[in-house]
Amino acid sequence: DQIYKHVKLVEEFPVNYFDKAYFGLDFGYNNQTALLMVQERDKVYYVTELLYERFLTNSELIIKLKEFGLHYTDRIYCDSAEPARIKEIKSSFLNVKPAMKDVSAGIDFLKSSEIYSLFKNTNFNNELESYVYKKDKNGKLHDEPDKVDDHLMDALRYAIYTESKRIEPNIRWF
């Protein structure tokens, strides 16, 4: 039933190895606000859990994002269902962007990707194990996830899937 069976757990990542880094953010208040960093090289993804905390206001979240050293050049993909939150965070000079929310396509993309997580990503790894497909009353699996404790899983999908669809600007010099 587990959706992401293929994610590999490792003790540490290579140092000075990555081509780029970006972030996934799932908003919460009564539920956890979840932030992770994805580092990438050659379409291989390395995930570091940064934040998993309840009862954060936008002001408190902005402070935490800046404490992590994030600024206007760091791409942060977040829940597009929260445009007011995105606008407020963006006004504090953070580069938050609404994520692509196609759950099925995003899951399919991630399932076909090589992904590594650190052993110390406790909340991420716990969610990874419990992130399963919905079952009907007869035990038949559906093609959508069971929406329980999936905050870091959503942040992961927001980051990797949306970044994979990003078009690099084509700069020409004359």
Coordinates of N, CA, C and O in Angstrom, one line a residue, residues 8 11 26 39 41 74 79 81 83-85 89 91-92 97 100 103 108 110 114-115 121 137 162-163 166 171 174:
K8 N 15.4 5.8 -0.7 CA 16.5 5.2 0.0 C 16.9 6.1 1.2 O 17.0 7.3 1.1
E11 N 22.9 7.8 5.7 CA 23.4 8.5 6.8 C 23.7 9.9 6.5 O 23.5 10.8 7.3
D26 N 4.5 23.0 3.0 CA 3.1 22.7 3.2 C 2.6 23.5 4.4 O 3.1 23.3 5.5
Q39 N 17.9 18.9 -2.6 CA 19.1 19.2 -3.4 C 19.1 18.2 -4.5 O 18.7 17.0 -4.4
R41 N 21.0 16.7 -8.2 CA 22.1 16.5 -9.2 C 21.7 15.4 -10.2 O 21.3 14.3 -9.8
D74 N 16.0 31.9 -3.2 CA 15.7 30.5 -3.0 C 14.3 30.2 -3.4 O 13.3 30.9 -2.9
D79 N 1.7 25.3 -1.1 CA 0.4 25.0 -1.4 C -0.4 26.2 -2.1 O -0.6 27.2 -1.5
A81 N -3.3 26.5 -2.7 CA -4.7 26.8 -2.2 C -4.7 27.9 -1.1 O -5.7 28.2 -0.6
P83 N -3.4 31.4 -1.4 CA -2.9 32.5 -2.0 C -2.6 33.7 -1.1 O -1.6 34.5 -1.3
A84 N -3.4 33.9 -0.1 CA -3.2 35.0 0.9 C -1.9 34.8 1.7 O -1.1 35.7 1.9
R85 N -1.7 33.6 2.1 CA -0.4 33.3 2.8 C 0.8 33.5 1.9 O 1.8 34.0 2.3
I89 N 3.9 36.1 2.7 CA 5.2 35.6 2.8 C 6.1 36.3 1.7 O 7.2 36.7 1.9
S91 N 5.7 39.1 0.4 CA 5.9 40.6 0.7 C 7.1 40.7 1.7 O 7.6 41.8 1.9
S92 N 7.6 39.6 2.3 CA 8.7 39.7 3.2 C 10.0 39.3 2.4 O 11.0 39.0 3.1
K97 N 6.4 30.4 -4.2 CA 5.7 30.2 -5.5 C 4.6 29.2 -5.3 O 4.8 28.2 -4.6
M100 N 2.5 23.3 -8.3 CA 1.6 22.5 -9.2 C 0.9 21.5 -8.3 O 1.6 20.7 -7.6
V103 N -2.0 16.0 -8.0 CA -1.6 15.0 -7.1 C -1.1 13.7 -7.8 O 0.0 13.1 -7.6
D108 N 3.1 10.1 -9.6 CA 3.7 9.3 -10.6 C 5.1 9.7 -10.9 O 6.0 8.9 -11.1
L110 N 7.2 11.3 -8.9 CA 8.1 11.0 -7.8 C 8.4 9.5 -7.7 O 9.5 9.1 -7.4
E114 N 14.6 8.9 -8.5 CA 15.6 8.4 -7.5 C 15.6 9.4 -6.4 O 16.0 10.6 -6.6
I115 N 15.2 9.0 -5.2 CA 15.1 10.0 -4.0 C 15.9 9.4 -2.8 O 15.7 8.2 -2.5
N121 N 15.9 12.4 9.3 CA 14.7 13.0 8.9 C 13.5 12.2 9.5 O 12.7 11.6 8.8
K137 N -14.1 0.1 1.3 CA -14.6 -0.8 2.4 C -14.3 -2.3 2.1 O -14.2 -3.1 3.1
T162 N 7.0 20.4 -9.1 CA 6.9 21.8 -9.7 C 8.2 22.2 -10.3 O 8.3 22.8 -11.4
E163 N 9.3 21.9 -9.6 CA 10.6 22.3 -10.1 C 10.9 21.6 -11.4 O 11.5 22.1 -12.4
R166 N 9.5 23.5 -14.3 CA 10.0 24.9 -14.4 C 10.8 25.0 -15.7 O 11.6 24.1 -16.1
I171 N 18.5 32.9 -22.1 CA 19.1 34.2 -22.2 C 20.1 34.2 -23.4 O 20.9 33.3 -23.5
F174 N 24.1 39.2 -27.3 CA 24.4 39.7 -28.7 C 25.8 40.4 -28.7 O 26.2 41.0 -27.9

